[in-house]
CSV table of C-alpha atoms in Angstrom, one decimal:
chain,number,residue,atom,x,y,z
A,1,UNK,CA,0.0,0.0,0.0
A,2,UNK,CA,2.8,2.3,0.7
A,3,UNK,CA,4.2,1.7,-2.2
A,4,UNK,CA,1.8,2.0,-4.8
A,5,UNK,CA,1.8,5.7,-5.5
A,6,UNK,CA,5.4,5.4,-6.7
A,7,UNK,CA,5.8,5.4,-10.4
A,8,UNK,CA,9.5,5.8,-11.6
A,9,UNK,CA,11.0,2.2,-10.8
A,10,UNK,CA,10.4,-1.3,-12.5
A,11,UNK,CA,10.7,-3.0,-8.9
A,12,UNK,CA,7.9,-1.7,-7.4
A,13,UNK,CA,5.7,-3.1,-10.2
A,14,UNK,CA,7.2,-6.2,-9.6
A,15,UNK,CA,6.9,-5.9,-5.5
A,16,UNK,CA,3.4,-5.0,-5.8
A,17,UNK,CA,2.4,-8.0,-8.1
A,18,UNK,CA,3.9,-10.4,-5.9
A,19,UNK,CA,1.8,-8.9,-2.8
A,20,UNK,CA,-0.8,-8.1,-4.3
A,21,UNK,CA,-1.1,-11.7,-5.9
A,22,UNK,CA,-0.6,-13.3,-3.1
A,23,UNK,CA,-2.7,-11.0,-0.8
A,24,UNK,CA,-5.4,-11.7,-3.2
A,25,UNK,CA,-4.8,-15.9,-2.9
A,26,UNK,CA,-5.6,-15.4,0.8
A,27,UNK,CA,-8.3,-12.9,0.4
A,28,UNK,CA,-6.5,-10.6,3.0
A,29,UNK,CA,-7.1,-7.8,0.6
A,30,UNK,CA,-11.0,-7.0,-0.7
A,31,UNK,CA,-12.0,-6.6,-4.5
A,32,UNK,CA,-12.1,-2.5,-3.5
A,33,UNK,CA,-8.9,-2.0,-2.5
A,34,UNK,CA,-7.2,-4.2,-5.4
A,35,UNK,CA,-9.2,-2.1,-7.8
A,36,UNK,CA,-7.9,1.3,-6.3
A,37,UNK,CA,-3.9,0.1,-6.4
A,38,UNK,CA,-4.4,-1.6,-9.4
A,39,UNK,CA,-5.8,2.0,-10.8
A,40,UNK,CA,-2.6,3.5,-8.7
A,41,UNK,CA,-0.4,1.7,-11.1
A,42,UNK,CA,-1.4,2.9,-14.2
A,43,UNK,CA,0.2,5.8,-14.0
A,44,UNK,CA,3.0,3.6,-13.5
A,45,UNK,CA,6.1,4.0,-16.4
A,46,UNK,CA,5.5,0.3,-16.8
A,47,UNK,CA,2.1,0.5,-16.9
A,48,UNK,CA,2.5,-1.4,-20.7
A,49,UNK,CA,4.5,-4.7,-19.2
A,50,UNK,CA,2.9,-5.0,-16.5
A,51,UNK,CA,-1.1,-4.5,-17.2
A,52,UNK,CA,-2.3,-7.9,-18.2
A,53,UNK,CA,-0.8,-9.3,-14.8
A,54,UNK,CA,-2.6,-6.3,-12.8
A,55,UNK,CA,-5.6,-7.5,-14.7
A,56,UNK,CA,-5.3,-11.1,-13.6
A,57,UNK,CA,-5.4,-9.9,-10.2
A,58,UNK,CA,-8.5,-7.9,-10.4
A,59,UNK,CA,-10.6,-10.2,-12.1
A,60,UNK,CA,-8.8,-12.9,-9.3
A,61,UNK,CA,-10.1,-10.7,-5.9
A,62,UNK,CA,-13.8,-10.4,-8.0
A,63,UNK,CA,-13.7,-13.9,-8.7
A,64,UNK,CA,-12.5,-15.1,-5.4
A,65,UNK,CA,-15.1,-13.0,-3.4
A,66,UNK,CA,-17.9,-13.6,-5.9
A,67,UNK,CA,-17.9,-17.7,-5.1
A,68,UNK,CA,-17.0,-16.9,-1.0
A,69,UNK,CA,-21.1,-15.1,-0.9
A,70,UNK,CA,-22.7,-17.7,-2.9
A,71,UNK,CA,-25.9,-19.1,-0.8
A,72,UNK,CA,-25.7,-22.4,0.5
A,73,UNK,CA,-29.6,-23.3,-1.2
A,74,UNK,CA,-31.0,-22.6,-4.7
A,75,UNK,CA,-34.2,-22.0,-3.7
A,76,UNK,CA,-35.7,-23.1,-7.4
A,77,UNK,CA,-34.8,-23.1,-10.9
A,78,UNK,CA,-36.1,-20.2,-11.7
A,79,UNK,CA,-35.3,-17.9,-8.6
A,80,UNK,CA,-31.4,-19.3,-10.0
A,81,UNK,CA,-32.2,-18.4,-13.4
A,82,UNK,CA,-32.6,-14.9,-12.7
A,83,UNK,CA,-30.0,-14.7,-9.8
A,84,UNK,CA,-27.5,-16.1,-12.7
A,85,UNK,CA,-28.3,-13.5,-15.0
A,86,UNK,CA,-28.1,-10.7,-12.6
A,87,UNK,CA,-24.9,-11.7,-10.1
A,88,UNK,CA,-23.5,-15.1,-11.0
A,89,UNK,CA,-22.7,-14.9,-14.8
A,90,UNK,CA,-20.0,-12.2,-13.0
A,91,UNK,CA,-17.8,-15.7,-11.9
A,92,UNK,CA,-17.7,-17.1,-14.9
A,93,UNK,CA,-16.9,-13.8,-16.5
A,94,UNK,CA,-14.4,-13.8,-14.1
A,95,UNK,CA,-12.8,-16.8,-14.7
A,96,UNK,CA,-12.5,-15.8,-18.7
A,97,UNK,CA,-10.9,-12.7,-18.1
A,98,UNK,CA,-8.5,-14.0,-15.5
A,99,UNK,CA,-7.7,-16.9,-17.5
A,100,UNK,CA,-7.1,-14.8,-20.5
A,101,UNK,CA,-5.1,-12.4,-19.3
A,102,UNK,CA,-2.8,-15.0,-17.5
A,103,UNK,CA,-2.5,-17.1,-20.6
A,104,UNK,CA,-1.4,-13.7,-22.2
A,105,UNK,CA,0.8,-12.2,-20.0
A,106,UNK,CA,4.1,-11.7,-20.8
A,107,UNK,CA,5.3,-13.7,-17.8
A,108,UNK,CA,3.4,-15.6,-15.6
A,109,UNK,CA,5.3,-16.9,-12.6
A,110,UNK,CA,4.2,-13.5,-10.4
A,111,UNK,CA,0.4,-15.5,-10.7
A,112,UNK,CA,1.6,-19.5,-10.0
A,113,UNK,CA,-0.1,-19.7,-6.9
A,114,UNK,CA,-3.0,-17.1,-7.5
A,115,UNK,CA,-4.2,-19.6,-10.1
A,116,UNK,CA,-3.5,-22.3,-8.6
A,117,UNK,CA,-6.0,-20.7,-6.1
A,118,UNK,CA,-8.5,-19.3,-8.4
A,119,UNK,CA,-8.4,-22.7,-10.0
A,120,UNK,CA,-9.3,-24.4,-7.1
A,121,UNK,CA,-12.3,-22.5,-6.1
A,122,UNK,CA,-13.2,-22.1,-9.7
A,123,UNK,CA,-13.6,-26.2,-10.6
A,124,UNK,CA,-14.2,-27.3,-6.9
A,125,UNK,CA,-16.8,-24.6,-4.8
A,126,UNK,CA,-18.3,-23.1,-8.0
A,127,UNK,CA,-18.5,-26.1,-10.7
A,128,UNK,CA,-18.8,-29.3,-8.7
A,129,UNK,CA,-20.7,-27.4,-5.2
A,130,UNK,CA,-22.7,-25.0,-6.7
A,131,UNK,CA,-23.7,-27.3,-9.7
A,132,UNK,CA,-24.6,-29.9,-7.2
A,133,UNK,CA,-27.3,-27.1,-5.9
A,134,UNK,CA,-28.2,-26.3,-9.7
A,135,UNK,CA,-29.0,-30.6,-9.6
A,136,UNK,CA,-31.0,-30.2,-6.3
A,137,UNK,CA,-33.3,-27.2,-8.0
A,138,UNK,CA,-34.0,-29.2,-10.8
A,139,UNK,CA,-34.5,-32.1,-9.9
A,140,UNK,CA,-38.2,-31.4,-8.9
A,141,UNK,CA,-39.2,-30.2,-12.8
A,142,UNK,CA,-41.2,-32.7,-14.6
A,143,UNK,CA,-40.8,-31.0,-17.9
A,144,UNK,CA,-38.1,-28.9,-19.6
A,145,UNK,CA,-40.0,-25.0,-18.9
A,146,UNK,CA,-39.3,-22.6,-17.0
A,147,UNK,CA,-41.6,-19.5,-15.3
A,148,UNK,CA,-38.2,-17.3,-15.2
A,149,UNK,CA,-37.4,-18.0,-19.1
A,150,UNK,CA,-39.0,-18.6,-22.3
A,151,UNK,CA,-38.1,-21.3,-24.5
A,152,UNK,CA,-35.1,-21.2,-26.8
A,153,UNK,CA,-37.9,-22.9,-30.0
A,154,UNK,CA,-39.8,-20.0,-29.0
A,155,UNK,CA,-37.1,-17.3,-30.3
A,156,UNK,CA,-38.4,-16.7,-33.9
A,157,UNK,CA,-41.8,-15.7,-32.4
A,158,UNK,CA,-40.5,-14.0,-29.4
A,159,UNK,CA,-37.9,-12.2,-31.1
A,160,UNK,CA,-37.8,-11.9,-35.2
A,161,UNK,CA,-41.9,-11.9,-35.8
A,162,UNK,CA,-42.9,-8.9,-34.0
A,163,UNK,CA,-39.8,-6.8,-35.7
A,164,UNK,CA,-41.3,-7.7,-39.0
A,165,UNK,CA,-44.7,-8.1,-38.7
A,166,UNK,CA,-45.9,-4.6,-40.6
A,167,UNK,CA,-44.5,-6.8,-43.7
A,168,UNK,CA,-41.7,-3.1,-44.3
A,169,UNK,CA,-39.5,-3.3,-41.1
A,170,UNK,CA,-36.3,-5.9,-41.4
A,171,UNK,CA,-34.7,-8.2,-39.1
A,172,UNK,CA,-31.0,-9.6,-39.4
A,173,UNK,CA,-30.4,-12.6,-36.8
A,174,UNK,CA,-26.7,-13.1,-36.1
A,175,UNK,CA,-26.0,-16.5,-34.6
A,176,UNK,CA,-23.0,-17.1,-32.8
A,177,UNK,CA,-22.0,-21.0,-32.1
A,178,UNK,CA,-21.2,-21.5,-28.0
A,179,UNK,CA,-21.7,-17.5,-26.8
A,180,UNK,CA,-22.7,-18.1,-23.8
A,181,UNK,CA,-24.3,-15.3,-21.7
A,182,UNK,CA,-21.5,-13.4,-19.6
A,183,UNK,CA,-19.7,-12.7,-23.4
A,184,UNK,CA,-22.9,-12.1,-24.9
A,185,UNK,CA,-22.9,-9.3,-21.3
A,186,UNK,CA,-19.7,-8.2,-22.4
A,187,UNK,CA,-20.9,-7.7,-25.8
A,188,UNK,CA,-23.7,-5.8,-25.0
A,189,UNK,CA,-21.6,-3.4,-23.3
A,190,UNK,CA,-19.4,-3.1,-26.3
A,191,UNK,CA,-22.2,-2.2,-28.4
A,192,UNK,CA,-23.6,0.0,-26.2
A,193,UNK,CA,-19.9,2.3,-26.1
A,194,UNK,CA,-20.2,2.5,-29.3
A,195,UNK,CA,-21.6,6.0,-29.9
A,196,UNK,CA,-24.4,5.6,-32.5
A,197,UNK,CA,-25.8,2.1,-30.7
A,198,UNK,CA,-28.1,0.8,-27.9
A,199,UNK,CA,-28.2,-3.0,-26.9
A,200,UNK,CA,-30.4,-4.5,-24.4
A,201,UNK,CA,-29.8,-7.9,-23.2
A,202,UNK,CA,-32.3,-10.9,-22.2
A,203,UNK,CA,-32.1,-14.6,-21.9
A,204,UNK,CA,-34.0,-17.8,-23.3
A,205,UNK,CA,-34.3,-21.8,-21.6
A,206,UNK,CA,-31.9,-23.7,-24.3
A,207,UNK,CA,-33.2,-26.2,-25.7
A,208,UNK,CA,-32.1,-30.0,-24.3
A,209,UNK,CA,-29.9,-31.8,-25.0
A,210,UNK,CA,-27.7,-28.8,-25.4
A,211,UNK,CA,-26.0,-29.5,-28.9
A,212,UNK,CA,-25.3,-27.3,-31.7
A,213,UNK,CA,-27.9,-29.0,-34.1
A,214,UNK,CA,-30.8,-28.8,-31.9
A,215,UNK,CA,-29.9,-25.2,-30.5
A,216,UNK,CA,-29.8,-24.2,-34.3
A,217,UNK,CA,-32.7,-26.3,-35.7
A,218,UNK,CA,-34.9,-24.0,-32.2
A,219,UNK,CA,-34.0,-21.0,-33.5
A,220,UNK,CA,-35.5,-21.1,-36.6
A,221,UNK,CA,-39.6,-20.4,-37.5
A,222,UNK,CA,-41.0,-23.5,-36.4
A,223,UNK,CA,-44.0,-25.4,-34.7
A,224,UNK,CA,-42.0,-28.0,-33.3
A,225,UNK,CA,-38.8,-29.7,-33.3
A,226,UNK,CA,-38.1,-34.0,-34.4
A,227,UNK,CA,-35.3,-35.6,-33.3
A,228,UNK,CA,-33.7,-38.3,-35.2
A,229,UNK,CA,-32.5,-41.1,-32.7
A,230,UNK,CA,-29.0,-40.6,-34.1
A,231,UNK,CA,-29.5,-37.1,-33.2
A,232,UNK,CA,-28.6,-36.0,-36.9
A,233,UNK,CA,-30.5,-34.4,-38.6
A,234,UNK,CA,-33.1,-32.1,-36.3
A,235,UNK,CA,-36.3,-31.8,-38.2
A,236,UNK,CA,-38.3,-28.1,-38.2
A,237,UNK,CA,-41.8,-29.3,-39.0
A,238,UNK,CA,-40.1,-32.3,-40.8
A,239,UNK,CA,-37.9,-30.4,-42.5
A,240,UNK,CA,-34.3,-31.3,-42.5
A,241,UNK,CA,-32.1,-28.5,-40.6
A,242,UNK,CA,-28.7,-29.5,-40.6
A,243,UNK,CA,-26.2,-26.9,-42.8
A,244,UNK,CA,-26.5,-23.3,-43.9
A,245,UNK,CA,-28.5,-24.6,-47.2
A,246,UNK,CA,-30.9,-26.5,-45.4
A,247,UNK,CA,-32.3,-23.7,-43.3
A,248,UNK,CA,-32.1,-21.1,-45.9
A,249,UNK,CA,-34.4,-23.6,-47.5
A,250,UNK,CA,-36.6,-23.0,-44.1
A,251,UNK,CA,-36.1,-19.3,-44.2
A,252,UNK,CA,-37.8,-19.1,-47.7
A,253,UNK,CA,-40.9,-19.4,-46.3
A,254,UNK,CA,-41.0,-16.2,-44.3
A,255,UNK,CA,-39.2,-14.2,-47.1
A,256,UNK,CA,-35.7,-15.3,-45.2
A,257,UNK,CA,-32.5,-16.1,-46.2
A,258,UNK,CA,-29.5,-17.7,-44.1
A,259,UNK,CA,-26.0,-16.9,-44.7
A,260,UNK,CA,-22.5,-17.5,-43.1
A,261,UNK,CA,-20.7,-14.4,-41.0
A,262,UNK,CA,-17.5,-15.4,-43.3
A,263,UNK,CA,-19.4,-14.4,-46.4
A,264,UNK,CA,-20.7,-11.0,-45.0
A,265,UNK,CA,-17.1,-10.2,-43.3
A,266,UNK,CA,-16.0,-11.2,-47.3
A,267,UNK,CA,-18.2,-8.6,-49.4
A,268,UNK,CA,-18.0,-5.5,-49.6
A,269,UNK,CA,-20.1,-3.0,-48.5
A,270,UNK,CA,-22.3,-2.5,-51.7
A,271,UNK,CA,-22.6,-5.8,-52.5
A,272,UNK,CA,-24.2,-6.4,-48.7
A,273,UNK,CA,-26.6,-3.2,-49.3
A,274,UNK,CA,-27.9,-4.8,-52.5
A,275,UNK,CA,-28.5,-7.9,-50.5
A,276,UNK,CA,-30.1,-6.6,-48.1
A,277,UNK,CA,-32.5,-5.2,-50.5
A,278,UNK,CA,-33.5,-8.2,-51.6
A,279,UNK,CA,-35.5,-10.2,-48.3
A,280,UNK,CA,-36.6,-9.2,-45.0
A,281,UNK,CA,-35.0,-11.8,-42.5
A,282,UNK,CA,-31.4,-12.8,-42.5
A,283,UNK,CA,-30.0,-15.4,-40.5
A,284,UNK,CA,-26.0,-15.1,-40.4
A,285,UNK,CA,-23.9,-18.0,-39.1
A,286,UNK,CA,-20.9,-17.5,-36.7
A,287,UNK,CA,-18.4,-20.2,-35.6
A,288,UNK,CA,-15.4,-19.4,-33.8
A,289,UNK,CA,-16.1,-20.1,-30.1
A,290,UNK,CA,-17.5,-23.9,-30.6
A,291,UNK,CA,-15.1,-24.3,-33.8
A,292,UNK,CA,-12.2,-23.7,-30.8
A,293,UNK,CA,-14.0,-25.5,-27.6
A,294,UNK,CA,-15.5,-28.8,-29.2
A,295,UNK,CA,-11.9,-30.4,-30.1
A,296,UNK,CA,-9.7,-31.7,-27.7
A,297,UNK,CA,-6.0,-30.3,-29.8
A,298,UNK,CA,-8.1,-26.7,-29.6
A,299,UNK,CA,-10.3,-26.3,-26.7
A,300,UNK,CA,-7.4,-24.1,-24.4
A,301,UNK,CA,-7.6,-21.4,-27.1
A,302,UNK,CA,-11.2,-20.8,-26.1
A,303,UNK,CA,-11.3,-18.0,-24.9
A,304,UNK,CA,-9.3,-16.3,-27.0
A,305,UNK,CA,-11.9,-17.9,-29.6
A,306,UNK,CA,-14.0,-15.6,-27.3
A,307,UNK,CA,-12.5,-12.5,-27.5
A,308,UNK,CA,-12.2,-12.8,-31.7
A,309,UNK,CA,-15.8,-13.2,-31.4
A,310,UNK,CA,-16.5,-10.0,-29.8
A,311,UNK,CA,-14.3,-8.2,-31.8
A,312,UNK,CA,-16.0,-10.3,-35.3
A,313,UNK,CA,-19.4,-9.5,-34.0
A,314,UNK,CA,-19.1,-5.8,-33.2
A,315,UNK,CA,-17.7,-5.4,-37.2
A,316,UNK,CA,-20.6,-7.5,-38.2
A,317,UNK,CA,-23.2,-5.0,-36.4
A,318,UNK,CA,-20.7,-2.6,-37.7
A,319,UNK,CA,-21.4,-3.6,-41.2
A,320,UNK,CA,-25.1,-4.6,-41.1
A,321,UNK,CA,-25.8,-1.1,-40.1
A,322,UNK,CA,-23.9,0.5,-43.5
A,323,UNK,CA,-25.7,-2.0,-45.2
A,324,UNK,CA,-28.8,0.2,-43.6
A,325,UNK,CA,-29.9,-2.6,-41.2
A,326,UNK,CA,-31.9,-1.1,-37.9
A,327,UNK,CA,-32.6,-4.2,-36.4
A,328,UNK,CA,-30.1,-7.2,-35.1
A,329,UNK,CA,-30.9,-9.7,-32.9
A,330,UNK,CA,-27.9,-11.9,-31.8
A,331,UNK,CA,-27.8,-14.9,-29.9
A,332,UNK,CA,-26.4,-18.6,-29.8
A,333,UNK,CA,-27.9,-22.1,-30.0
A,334,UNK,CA,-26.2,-23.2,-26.6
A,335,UNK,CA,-23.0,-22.1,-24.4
A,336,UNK,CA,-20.0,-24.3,-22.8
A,337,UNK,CA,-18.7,-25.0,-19.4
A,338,UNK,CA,-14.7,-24.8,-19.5
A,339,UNK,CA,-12.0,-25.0,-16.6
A,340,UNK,CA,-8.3,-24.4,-17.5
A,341,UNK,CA,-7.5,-27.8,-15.7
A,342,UNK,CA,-8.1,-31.7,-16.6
A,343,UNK,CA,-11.0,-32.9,-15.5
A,344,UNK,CA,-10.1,-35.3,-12.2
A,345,UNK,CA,-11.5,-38.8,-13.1
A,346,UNK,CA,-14.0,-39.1,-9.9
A,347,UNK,CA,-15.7,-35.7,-11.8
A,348,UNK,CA,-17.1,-38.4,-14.8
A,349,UNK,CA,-20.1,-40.4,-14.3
A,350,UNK,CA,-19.0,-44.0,-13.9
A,351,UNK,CA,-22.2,-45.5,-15.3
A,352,UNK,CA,-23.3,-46.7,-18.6
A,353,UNK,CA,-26.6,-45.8,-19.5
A,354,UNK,CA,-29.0,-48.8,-19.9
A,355,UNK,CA,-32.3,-48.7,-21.9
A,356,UNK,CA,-34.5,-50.7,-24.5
A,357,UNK,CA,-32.1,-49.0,-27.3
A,358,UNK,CA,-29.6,-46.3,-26.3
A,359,UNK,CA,-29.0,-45.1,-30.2
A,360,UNK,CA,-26.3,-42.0,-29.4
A,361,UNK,CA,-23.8,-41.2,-26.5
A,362,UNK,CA,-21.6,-38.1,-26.0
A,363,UNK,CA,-20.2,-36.5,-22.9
A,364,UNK,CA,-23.2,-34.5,-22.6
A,365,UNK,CA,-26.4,-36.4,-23.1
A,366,UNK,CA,-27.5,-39.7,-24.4
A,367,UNK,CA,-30.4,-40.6,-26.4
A,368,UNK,CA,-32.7,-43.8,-26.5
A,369,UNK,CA,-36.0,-45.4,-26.1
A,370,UNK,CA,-37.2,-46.5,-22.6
A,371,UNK,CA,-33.8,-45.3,-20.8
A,372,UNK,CA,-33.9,-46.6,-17.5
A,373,UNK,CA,-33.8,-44.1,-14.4
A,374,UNK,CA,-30.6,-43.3,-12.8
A,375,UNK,CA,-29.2,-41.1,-9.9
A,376,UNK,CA,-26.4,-40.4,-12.4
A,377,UNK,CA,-28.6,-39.2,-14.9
A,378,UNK,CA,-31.3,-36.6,-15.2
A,379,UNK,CA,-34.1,-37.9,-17.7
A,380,UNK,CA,-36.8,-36.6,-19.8
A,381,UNK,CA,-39.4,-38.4,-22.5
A,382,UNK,CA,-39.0,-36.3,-25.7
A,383,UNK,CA,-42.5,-34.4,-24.7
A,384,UNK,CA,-41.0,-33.6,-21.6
A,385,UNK,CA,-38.2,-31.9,-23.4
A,386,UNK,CA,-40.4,-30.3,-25.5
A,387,UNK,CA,-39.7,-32.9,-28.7
């Protein structure tokens, strides 16, 4: 503390990093304070070397104190639906930003034990605690709804068909693979500091199981949702909705047409104004979160997958709006859980599933007919699920 007004000398960045990290690890130091020394230090001569490192630490203290005031009790899903998209998103916004900034630092041996720490109470008190209260609050719903939410197949009604209901008014849909809600938060607030923008953020129940297909096939105009038992393709009405060329084909009918964000960020401006001449919905396909988190050789670069999203995103609004569109929605078909350590073997569900056919199996859900009940498994019949 006494040293963090002093500017001139390399050392006392390096001090103050060290005590501050470590002051953070123990949580002898609250959120407040760390944010007033680490805004002390910018006027630091190494502000430059040293920033990502005092970042790490800020996002650290948040984290830290963030998981220490969770309740012990979710009192129901959908009091923890709305407490997660008004305080809890914050830890795993955290987490990203912590994460990101350590894996960027220059050097990263000031933070060893810090994330060590923030690992710890990341995986253990907040994924594996707190997601066995997130079991304990669901566990009582018979179906798939929610009062809190409304439901992710419900998003073309909700969302695109008031916009352009008058038959003149446009609507472009950008859908971004795996944005889950704290970067969509983050997004928002990007948007919005833009000078000529407004964004407003709200949520929607996905859609289970939680799979790109699916989440896709839900977003489109629909009256309800088939799955195949191989869980490829997802049939809209009966309609096939797997690849860009499918769903424009779906699009069609309500004067829409579906695109992918690579061909927009691709053509130039007065190709994209003649475009969007030409229909009144557009659905624009963006991959770069779930193209990075869904393989095992790629999934540590996730989220810096995330922050090329934001940045991809905010051009794609960017260039929508020369292209004279008023009206973008953007949203994703599901979102991830990551930690930036293995997963420890007693974490995985040491059961198979048993049932009259089990037809698919991933690490996330499994599909089949008659599936029998398990304490290892939640379960719901397709109409339960909504499908």
């Amino acid at each position: 503390r006494e040293l963090a007004k002093v500017t001139i000398f390399e050392e006392i960045d390096r001090k103050v990093v060290v005590d501050l990290a470590a002051a953070v690890a123990t949580q002898s130091v609250t959120p407040r304070e760390v944010a007033e020394i680490v805004r002390q230090r910018q006027e630091s001569l190494w502000k430059a070397k040293y920033a990502k490192l005092y970042q790490a630490i800020q996002s650290a203290s948040e984290l830290l104190a963030a998981i220490t005031s969770l309740p012990h009790t979710i009192a129901s899903a959908a009091l923890g639906l709305d407490k997660y998209q008004a305080e809890w998103f914050h830890i795993d916004q955290q987490y990203r930003w912590f994460t990101y900034a350590h894996q960027t630092a220059d050097f990263q041996k000031p933070l060893e034990a810090l994330k060590a720490e923030v690992d710890r109470q990341y995986v253990n008190k907040y994924l594996y605690d707190f997601g066995g209260l997130w079991q304990q609050a669901l566990e009582p719903m018979s179906e798939w709804k929610s009062a809190a939410l409304a439901p992710q197949a419900k998003f073309f009604d909700h969302h695109v068909a008031p916009v352009v209901k008058d038959g003149r008014t446009k609507a472009v849909v950008i859908i971004s693979d795996g944005m889950r809600y704290e970067i969509a938060e983050e997004l928002a607030s990007l948007i919005r500091s833009e000078n000529r923008f407004d964004a407003s953020l709200s949520a929607v129940l996905g859609s289970l199981p939680s799979y790109t297909q699916l989440g896709m096939a839900s977003l489109l105009p629909q009256l309800s949702l088939e799955l195949d038992p191989n869980a490829l393709p997802v049939l809209a009405d009966g309609k096939p909705t797997n690849g860009t060329a499918n769903r424009d084909k779906i699009l069609q009918a309500v004067e829409g047409h579906a695109i992918t964000a690579a061909e927009v960020l691709a053509m130039p401006g007065s190709e994209l104004r003649e475009l969007y001449t030409k229909h009144q919905i557009f659905y624009v396909y963006h991959d770069r979160i779930d193209a990075a988190g869904d393989k095992a050789p790629t999934e540590r670069t996730v989220f810096e997958a995330a922050e090329e999203t934001l940045r991809e995103l905010l051009v794609l609004v960017k260039k929508w709006t020369n292209a004279n569109a008023t009206n973008i929605v953007i949203t994703a078909d599901h979102g991830f859980l990551y930690q930036d350590i293995p997963l420890e073997q007693a974490y995985y569900v040491s059961e198979t599933p048993q049932g009259d056919a089990v037809t698919k199996i991933n690490r996330r859900y499994v599909l089949g007919r008659s599936l029998k009940p398990s304490p290892s498994f939640m379960k719901f019949t397709s109409a339960q699920a909504g499908l």
